[in-house]
Short mmCIF file of C-alpha atoms in Angstrom, two decimals:
data_model
loop_
_atom_site.label_atom_id
_atom_site.label_comp_id
_atom_site.label_asym_id
_atom_site.label_seq_id
_atom_site.Cartn_x
_atom_site.Cartn_y
_atom_site.Cartn_z
CA MET A 1081 0.00 0.00 0.00
CA ARG A 1082 2.88 2.39 0.75
CA THR A 1083 4.30 1.79 -2.73
CA SER A 1084 0.89 2.41 -4.32
CA THR A 1085 0.52 5.63 -2.35
CA LEU A 1086 3.90 6.91 -3.51
CA THR A 1087 3.03 5.95 -7.10
CA ILE A 1088 -0.24 7.88 -6.93
CA ILE A 1089 1.53 10.96 -5.57
CA PHE A 1090 4.14 10.66 -8.36
CA LEU A 1091 1.42 10.44 -11.03
CA LEU A 1092 -0.37 13.43 -9.56
CA LEU A 1093 2.80 15.52 -9.72
CA ILE A 1094 3.57 14.39 -13.28
CA SER A 1095 0.00 15.16 -14.36
CA THR A 1096 0.23 18.65 -12.89
CA VAL A 1097 3.54 19.33 -14.66
CA LEU A 1098 2.39 17.92 -18.00
CA GLY A 1099 -0.72 20.02 -17.81
CA GLN A 1100 1.43 23.15 -18.04
CA ASN A 1101 2.47 22.32 -21.60
CA ASN A 1102 -0.81 20.94 -22.88
CA THR A 1103 -2.20 23.41 -25.37
CA GLU A 1104 -4.63 21.02 -27.05
CA ALA A 1105 -7.14 20.66 -24.24
CA PRO A 1106 -10.68 20.57 -25.60
CA THR A 1107 -12.54 23.83 -25.39
CA ASP A 1108 -15.84 25.28 -26.44
CA ALA A 1109 -14.65 28.88 -26.20
CA PRO A 1110 -15.28 31.11 -29.24
CA THR A 1111 -12.38 32.21 -31.36
CA GLU A 1112 -13.13 35.88 -30.77
CA GLU A 1113 -12.65 37.54 -27.42
CA PRO A 1114 -16.07 37.99 -25.78
CA THR A 1115 -17.19 41.40 -24.65
CA GLU A 1116 -17.48 42.19 -20.95
CA ALA A 1117 -21.27 41.91 -21.16
CA GLU A 1118 -20.99 38.45 -22.70
CA VAL A 1119 -18.44 37.31 -20.11
CA LEU A 1120 -20.70 38.29 -17.22
CA GLU A 1121 -23.84 36.69 -18.62
CA ILE A 1122 -25.04 33.72 -16.56
CA ASN A 1123 -25.55 30.55 -18.59
CA SER A 1124 -28.39 28.44 -17.23
CA GLY A 1125 -26.90 25.18 -18.52
CA ASP A 1126 -23.51 25.83 -16.92
CA THR A 1127 -25.13 26.89 -13.67
CA ALA A 1128 -27.36 23.81 -13.58
CA TRP A 1129 -24.37 21.52 -14.09
CA VAL A 1130 -22.27 23.15 -11.38
CA LEU A 1131 -25.23 23.05 -8.96
CA THR A 1132 -25.58 19.35 -9.72
CA SER A 1133 -21.85 18.89 -9.20
CA ILE A 1134 -22.09 20.53 -5.77
CA ALA A 1135 -24.57 17.84 -4.72
CA LEU A 1136 -22.43 15.08 -6.26
CA VAL A 1137 -19.26 16.17 -4.47
CA MET A 1138 -21.13 16.60 -1.19
CA LEU A 1139 -22.15 12.94 -1.47
CA MET A 1140 -18.49 11.95 -1.53
CA THR A 1141 -17.97 12.79 2.15
CA PRO A 1142 -20.54 10.22 3.34
CA GLY A 1143 -18.98 7.99 0.70
CA ILE A 1144 -15.53 8.20 2.25
CA ALA A 1145 -17.13 7.67 5.68
CA PHE A 1146 -18.68 4.37 4.57
CA PHE A 1147 -15.52 3.42 2.63
CA TYR A 1148 -13.32 3.83 5.70
CA GLY A 1149 -16.01 2.63 8.10
CA GLY A 1150 -16.21 -0.74 6.37
CA LEU A 1151 -12.45 -1.25 6.47
CA VAL A 1152 -11.86 -0.69 10.18
CA GLY A 1153 -12.71 -2.97 13.08
CA ARG A 1154 -16.24 -3.05 14.45
CA GLN A 1155 -15.21 -1.15 17.60
CA ASN A 1156 -14.02 1.83 15.54
CA ALA A 1157 -16.77 1.93 12.90
CA ILE A 1158 -19.04 4.62 14.37
CA ASN A 1159 -16.08 6.75 15.42
CA THR A 1160 -14.70 6.56 11.87
CA LEU A 1161 -18.03 7.64 10.38
CA MET A 1162 -18.14 10.64 12.72
CA LEU A 1163 -14.52 11.64 12.07
CA CYS A 1164 -15.44 11.99 8.40
CA LEU A 1165 -18.87 13.53 8.75
CA ILE A 1166 -17.96 16.17 11.34
CA THR A 1167 -15.88 17.92 8.69
CA MET A 1168 -19.17 18.87 7.02
CA GLY A 1169 -19.92 20.97 10.09
CA ILE A 1170 -16.51 22.42 10.95
CA ILE A 1171 -15.45 23.34 7.42
CA THR A 1172 -18.81 24.78 6.43
CA ILE A 1173 -18.52 27.35 9.22
CA GLU A 1174 -14.82 28.02 8.57
CA TRP A 1175 -15.35 28.36 4.82
CA VAL A 1176 -18.19 30.86 5.17
CA LEU A 1177 -16.51 33.00 7.83
CA PHE A 1178 -13.04 33.32 6.30
CA GLY A 1179 -11.86 30.14 4.52
CA TYR A 1180 -13.16 30.99 1.08
CA SER A 1181 -11.67 34.47 1.26
CA LEU A 1182 -8.27 33.17 2.39
CA ALA A 1183 -8.25 30.62 -0.43
CA PHE A 1184 -9.54 32.68 -3.36
CA ALA A 1185 -9.45 36.41 -2.62
CA ASP A 1186 -6.46 38.41 -3.86
CA GLY A 1187 -3.80 39.10 -1.28
CA THR A 1188 -0.31 37.70 -1.34
CA PRO A 1189 0.98 34.82 -3.50
CA GLY A 1190 0.59 32.57 -0.45
CA ILE A 1191 -2.73 33.57 1.12
CA GLY A 1192 -5.73 35.76 0.39
CA ASP A 1193 -7.12 38.66 2.40
CA LEU A 1194 -10.51 38.85 4.12
CA ARG A 1195 -12.44 40.89 1.57
CA TRP A 1196 -14.87 37.99 1.11
CA GLY A 1197 -15.11 37.17 4.82
CA GLY A 1198 -18.61 36.03 5.70
CA LEU A 1199 -19.11 35.66 1.93
CA LYS A 1200 -19.52 39.42 1.70
CA GLY A 1201 -19.86 40.35 -1.96
CA VAL A 1202 -20.14 36.70 -3.00
CA ASN A 1203 -23.61 36.62 -4.52
CA GLY A 1204 -25.59 35.67 -7.60
CA ASP A 1205 -23.47 37.73 -9.97
CA PRO A 1206 -20.63 36.04 -11.89
CA ASN A 1207 -16.97 36.61 -11.13
CA PRO A 1208 -15.00 36.36 -14.40
CA ALA A 1209 -12.00 34.85 -12.61
CA TYR A 1210 -14.01 32.00 -11.06
CA GLY A 1211 -16.58 30.92 -13.60
CA ALA A 1212 -17.68 33.69 -15.95
CA THR A 1213 -21.01 32.02 -16.74
CA ILE A 1214 -22.10 30.93 -13.25
CA PRO A 1215 -22.98 32.86 -10.07
CA HIS A 1216 -20.03 33.57 -7.80
CA ILE A 1217 -21.83 31.97 -4.85
CA CYS A 1218 -22.21 28.81 -6.94
CA PHE A 1219 -18.43 28.61 -7.37
CA ALA A 1220 -17.87 29.25 -3.66
CA MET A 1221 -20.22 26.41 -2.66
CA PHE A 1222 -18.64 24.06 -5.19
CA GLN A 1223 -15.22 24.76 -3.72
CA MET A 1224 -16.62 24.28 -0.21
CA MET A 1225 -17.39 20.66 -1.04
CA PHE A 1226 -13.71 20.16 -1.92
CA ALA A 1227 -12.70 21.86 1.30
CA ILE A 1228 -14.98 19.54 3.30
CA ILE A 1229 -13.81 16.22 1.91
CA THR A 1230 -10.07 16.95 2.08
CA PRO A 1231 -9.61 16.64 5.87
CA ALA A 1232 -12.02 13.68 5.86
CA LEU A 1233 -9.49 11.84 3.70
CA ILE A 1234 -6.88 12.20 6.44
CA CYS A 1235 -8.85 10.47 9.19
CA GLY A 1236 -8.19 6.98 7.83
CA SER A 1237 -4.56 7.26 8.96
CA VAL A 1238 -5.44 7.92 12.61
CA VAL A 1239 -8.57 5.81 13.14
CA GLY A 1240 -8.62 4.31 16.62
CA ARG A 1241 -5.63 6.36 17.74
CA ILE A 1242 -6.99 9.87 18.23
CA LYS A 1243 -9.66 11.37 20.48
CA PHE A 1244 -12.66 12.94 18.81
CA GLN A 1245 -12.10 16.35 20.42
CA THR A 1246 -8.46 16.27 19.36
CA TRP A 1247 -9.59 15.60 15.80
CA LEU A 1248 -11.89 18.64 15.90
CA ILE A 1249 -9.01 20.91 16.91
CA PHE A 1250 -6.67 19.36 14.33
CA VAL A 1251 -9.14 19.82 11.46
CA ALA A 1252 -9.86 23.44 12.35
CA ILE A 1253 -6.17 24.38 12.50
CA TRP A 1254 -5.00 22.22 9.59
CA HIS A 1255 -7.56 23.63 7.22
CA VAL A 1256 -6.44 27.22 7.74
CA VAL A 1257 -2.71 26.51 7.84
CA VAL A 1258 -2.53 23.92 5.05
CA TYR A 1259 -5.60 23.68 2.82
CA ASP A 1260 -6.43 27.36 2.45
CA VAL A 1261 -2.79 28.16 1.70
CA ILE A 1262 -2.34 25.43 -0.93
CA ALA A 1263 -5.70 26.21 -2.54
CA HIS A 1264 -4.75 29.87 -2.79
CA MET A 1265 -1.33 29.17 -4.27
CA MET A 1266 -2.74 26.77 -6.88
CA TRP A 1267 -6.16 28.18 -7.80
CA SER A 1268 -6.31 31.86 -6.83
CA THR A 1269 -5.73 34.46 -9.52
CA ASP A 1270 -2.60 35.71 -7.72
CA GLY A 1271 -1.46 32.34 -6.32
CA TRP A 1272 2.25 31.56 -6.47
CA LEU A 1273 1.91 28.14 -8.12
CA LYS A 1274 -0.67 29.42 -10.57
CA LYS A 1275 1.70 32.19 -11.65
CA GLN A 1276 4.41 29.57 -12.21
CA GLY A 1277 2.11 27.90 -14.76
CA ALA A 1278 1.05 24.91 -12.64
CA ILE A 1279 -2.30 23.37 -13.57
CA ASP A 1280 -4.39 21.25 -11.23
CA PHE A 1281 -7.65 20.48 -13.00
CA ALA A 1282 -9.68 19.10 -10.10
CA GLY A 1283 -7.60 18.92 -6.95
CA GLY A 1284 -4.79 16.42 -7.40
CA THR A 1285 -2.45 18.77 -5.56
CA VAL A 1286 -4.86 20.81 -3.46
CA VAL A 1287 -6.92 17.85 -2.26
CA HIS A 1288 -5.06 14.58 -2.70
CA ILE A 1289 -1.40 15.44 -2.23
CA SER A 1290 -2.15 17.75 0.70
CA SER A 1291 -4.32 15.16 2.45
CA GLY A 1292 -2.05 12.24 1.55
CA VAL A 1293 1.12 13.84 2.87
CA SER A 1294 -0.72 15.11 5.95
CA ALA A 1295 -2.14 11.64 6.62
CA LEU A 1296 1.35 10.14 6.45
CA VAL A 1297 2.74 12.74 8.84
CA ALA A 1298 -0.21 12.30 11.19
CA ALA A 1299 0.26 8.53 11.28
CA ILE A 1300 3.95 8.94 12.11
CA VAL A 1301 3.28 11.49 14.83
CA VAL A 1302 0.46 9.50 16.45
CA GLY A 1303 2.48 6.30 16.25
CA LYS A 1304 1.57 2.64 15.98
CA ARG A 1305 -1.57 1.17 17.47
CA SER A 1306 -1.11 -0.41 20.86
CA SER A 1307 -0.69 -4.18 20.72
CA THR A 1308 -2.63 -4.54 23.97
CA ILE A 1309 -5.95 -3.23 25.31
CA SER A 1310 -6.47 -3.21 29.09
CA GLY A 1311 -3.54 -5.61 29.44
CA LYS A 1312 -4.93 -8.04 26.87
CA ARG A 1313 -3.67 -8.68 23.38
CA ALA A 1314 -5.50 -6.44 20.91
CA PRO A 1315 -7.55 -8.31 18.30
CA THR A 1316 -6.29 -8.45 14.72
CA LEU A 1317 -8.06 -5.84 12.64
CA PHE A 1318 -10.03 -7.00 9.61
CA PRO A 1319 -12.59 -5.13 7.51
CA TRP A 1320 -15.72 -5.63 9.59
CA ASN A 1321 -18.29 -4.67 6.96
CA VAL A 1322 -17.39 -5.21 3.31
CA PRO A 1323 -20.82 -4.06 2.06
CA PHE A 1324 -20.17 -0.71 3.79
CA ASN A 1325 -16.87 -0.51 1.93
CA ILE A 1326 -18.51 -1.32 -1.41
CA LEU A 1327 -21.28 1.21 -0.78
CA GLY A 1328 -18.68 3.87 0.04
CA ALA A 1329 -16.71 3.12 -3.12
CA GLY A 1330 -19.89 3.36 -5.19
CA LEU A 1331 -20.79 6.73 -3.68
CA LEU A 1332 -17.26 7.98 -4.30
CA TRP A 1333 -17.29 6.82 -7.91
CA PHE A 1334 -20.68 8.44 -8.47
CA GLY A 1335 -19.71 11.70 -6.77
CA TRP A 1336 -16.39 11.87 -8.59
CA PHE A 1337 -18.21 12.80 -11.81
CA GLY A 1338 -19.06 16.10 -10.13
CA PHE A 1339 -15.59 16.34 -8.64
CA ASN A 1340 -13.82 16.12 -12.00
CA ALA A 1341 -16.33 17.07 -14.68
CA GLY A 1342 -17.78 19.81 -12.48
CA SER A 1343 -14.35 21.43 -12.32
CA ALA A 1344 -14.82 22.55 -15.92
CA LEU A 1345 -17.33 25.02 -14.38
CA ALA A 1346 -19.38 24.67 -17.54
CA SER A 1347 -21.46 22.15 -19.43
CA ASN A 1348 -19.05 21.78 -22.34
CA GLY A 1349 -16.52 19.54 -24.06
CA VAL A 1350 -13.99 19.76 -21.24
CA ALA A 1351 -16.59 18.48 -18.79
CA ALA A 1352 -17.44 15.63 -21.17
CA VAL A 1353 -13.79 14.58 -21.50
CA ALA A 1354 -13.28 14.78 -17.73
CA CYS A 1355 -16.40 12.69 -17.18
CA ALA A 1356 -15.19 9.99 -19.58
CA ASN A 1357 -11.68 9.91 -18.11
CA THR A 1358 -13.08 9.64 -14.60
CA THR A 1359 -15.01 6.44 -15.14
CA ILE A 1360 -12.39 4.90 -17.46
CA ALA A 1361 -9.64 5.30 -14.87
CA ALA A 1362 -11.89 3.98 -12.08
CA GLY A 1363 -12.97 0.95 -14.10
CA SER A 1364 -9.37 0.27 -15.10
CA GLY A 1365 -8.17 0.41 -11.50
CA PHE A 1366 -11.02 -1.82 -10.33
CA PHE A 1367 -10.29 -4.45 -12.98
CA PHE A 1368 -6.52 -4.57 -12.68
CA TRP A 1369 -6.47 -4.65 -8.86
CA THR A 1370 -9.02 -7.49 -8.90
CA ILE A 1371 -6.89 -9.48 -11.34
CA LEU A 1372 -3.73 -8.73 -9.35
CA ASP A 1373 -5.41 -10.07 -6.21
CA ARG A 1374 -6.19 -13.30 -8.07
CA VAL A 1375 -2.60 -13.63 -9.29
CA ILE A 1376 -0.91 -12.83 -5.96
CA LYS A 1377 -3.41 -14.03 -3.34
CA ARG A 1378 -5.02 -16.78 -5.43
CA LYS A 1379 -8.49 -15.30 -4.89
CA PHE A 1380 -10.59 -12.37 -5.98
CA SER A 1381 -11.26 -9.64 -3.43
CA ALA A 1382 -14.17 -7.19 -3.26
CA VAL A 1383 -12.15 -4.87 -1.04
CA GLY A 1384 -9.25 -5.02 -3.50
CA GLY A 1385 -11.57 -4.01 -6.33
CA THR A 1386 -12.89 -1.00 -4.44
CA LEU A 1387 -9.37 0.07 -3.54
CA GLY A 1388 -8.36 -0.17 -7.19
CA ALA A 1389 -11.31 1.96 -8.29
CA VAL A 1390 -10.46 4.70 -5.79
CA VAL A 1391 -6.77 4.55 -6.78
CA GLY A 1392 -7.73 5.13 -10.40
CA LEU A 1393 -10.01 8.02 -9.48
CA VAL A 1394 -7.31 9.71 -7.42
CA ALA A 1395 -4.67 9.29 -10.12
CA ILE A 1396 -6.78 10.76 -12.95
CA THR A 1397 -8.06 13.79 -11.03
CA PRO A 1398 -5.41 16.44 -11.84
CA ALA A 1399 -5.35 15.43 -15.52
CA ALA A 1400 -9.02 14.58 -16.05
CA GLY A 1401 -9.67 17.46 -18.45
CA PHE A 1402 -6.44 17.08 -20.42
CA VAL A 1403 -5.87 13.37 -21.08
CA VAL A 1404 -7.06 11.66 -24.27
CA PRO A 1405 -9.69 9.22 -22.92
CA GLY A 1406 -7.96 6.08 -24.13
CA PHE A 1407 -4.89 6.88 -22.05
CA ALA A 1408 -7.01 7.11 -18.89
CA ILE A 1409 -6.72 3.31 -18.69
CA LEU A 1410 -3.06 3.79 -17.74
CA PHE A 1411 -4.07 5.92 -14.76
CA GLY A 1412 -5.83 2.89 -13.37
CA LEU A 1413 -3.14 0.40 -14.37
CA PHE A 1414 0.15 1.96 -13.21
CA PRO A 1415 -0.82 2.83 -9.60
CA VAL A 1416 -2.17 -0.70 -9.13
CA ILE A 1417 0.97 -2.38 -10.46
CA PHE A 1418 3.55 -0.16 -8.82
#
């Protein structure tokens, strides 16, 4: 699993770098520069798709809760569900009060100012920098779903080894210090990474690398699980509820269409390509991990298949809008093999 994690991170970085030089990404933009009036006109189709994507991405947080909850031991199942779901409460408040402003308002190359604190000025009018054909508030809510699921991804590394109240404090601090900063640098109009030409289509760096590295650090800091409980040998941990795990993977796969295709911020060709790449990579990862389980362990594994699907989804995310669909198969194959 450690090798697969490193491979995914490597693919995410490569995808981000390659995206800088990709000038053939599909686009539905007109050849002539639109006037300011045209730029600021809300498109009902684009708005409807992004609103739908908000709901799809929101569904991914319960999805990750069930995905993790089915993998842990029975004694940690409810706690795992709550570790994931509480982020929907904490981050919603943080995002509205100051998180969105820190992440997307102009300021310094590393962090935004508080001009949009409390979502002041973020309303039904478009902002050309963040979706010229959708309401600004629509973009802010779409990004809030990304902000919510990112810390939820971390909790799998500390399940059964951290108190709930400690987790609340960690999430609140981590989100301001890590997520808001990385999101600003990568996606804000004056972000440092954005100015360097880095491209992250749907969160490979902002969401997956930030949460993956943080999860690794958190696991190291918290340390290994105790081998004894109340003086007795701790039971060996096995996935206690495989149907929970399968349900979670299905919700993640379903929600990922909004995660990737919704990041086009329009109902256009880019969204269509991202949608195709998303399911191709997931299906590829599911298939190849299942076959690999049969070759190595001499049996097929439902849990292995779900892991492979999620691996493929993670790997394709930063390049979903840029990769020729046929090559998306490789984004499911390579992380599984290596």
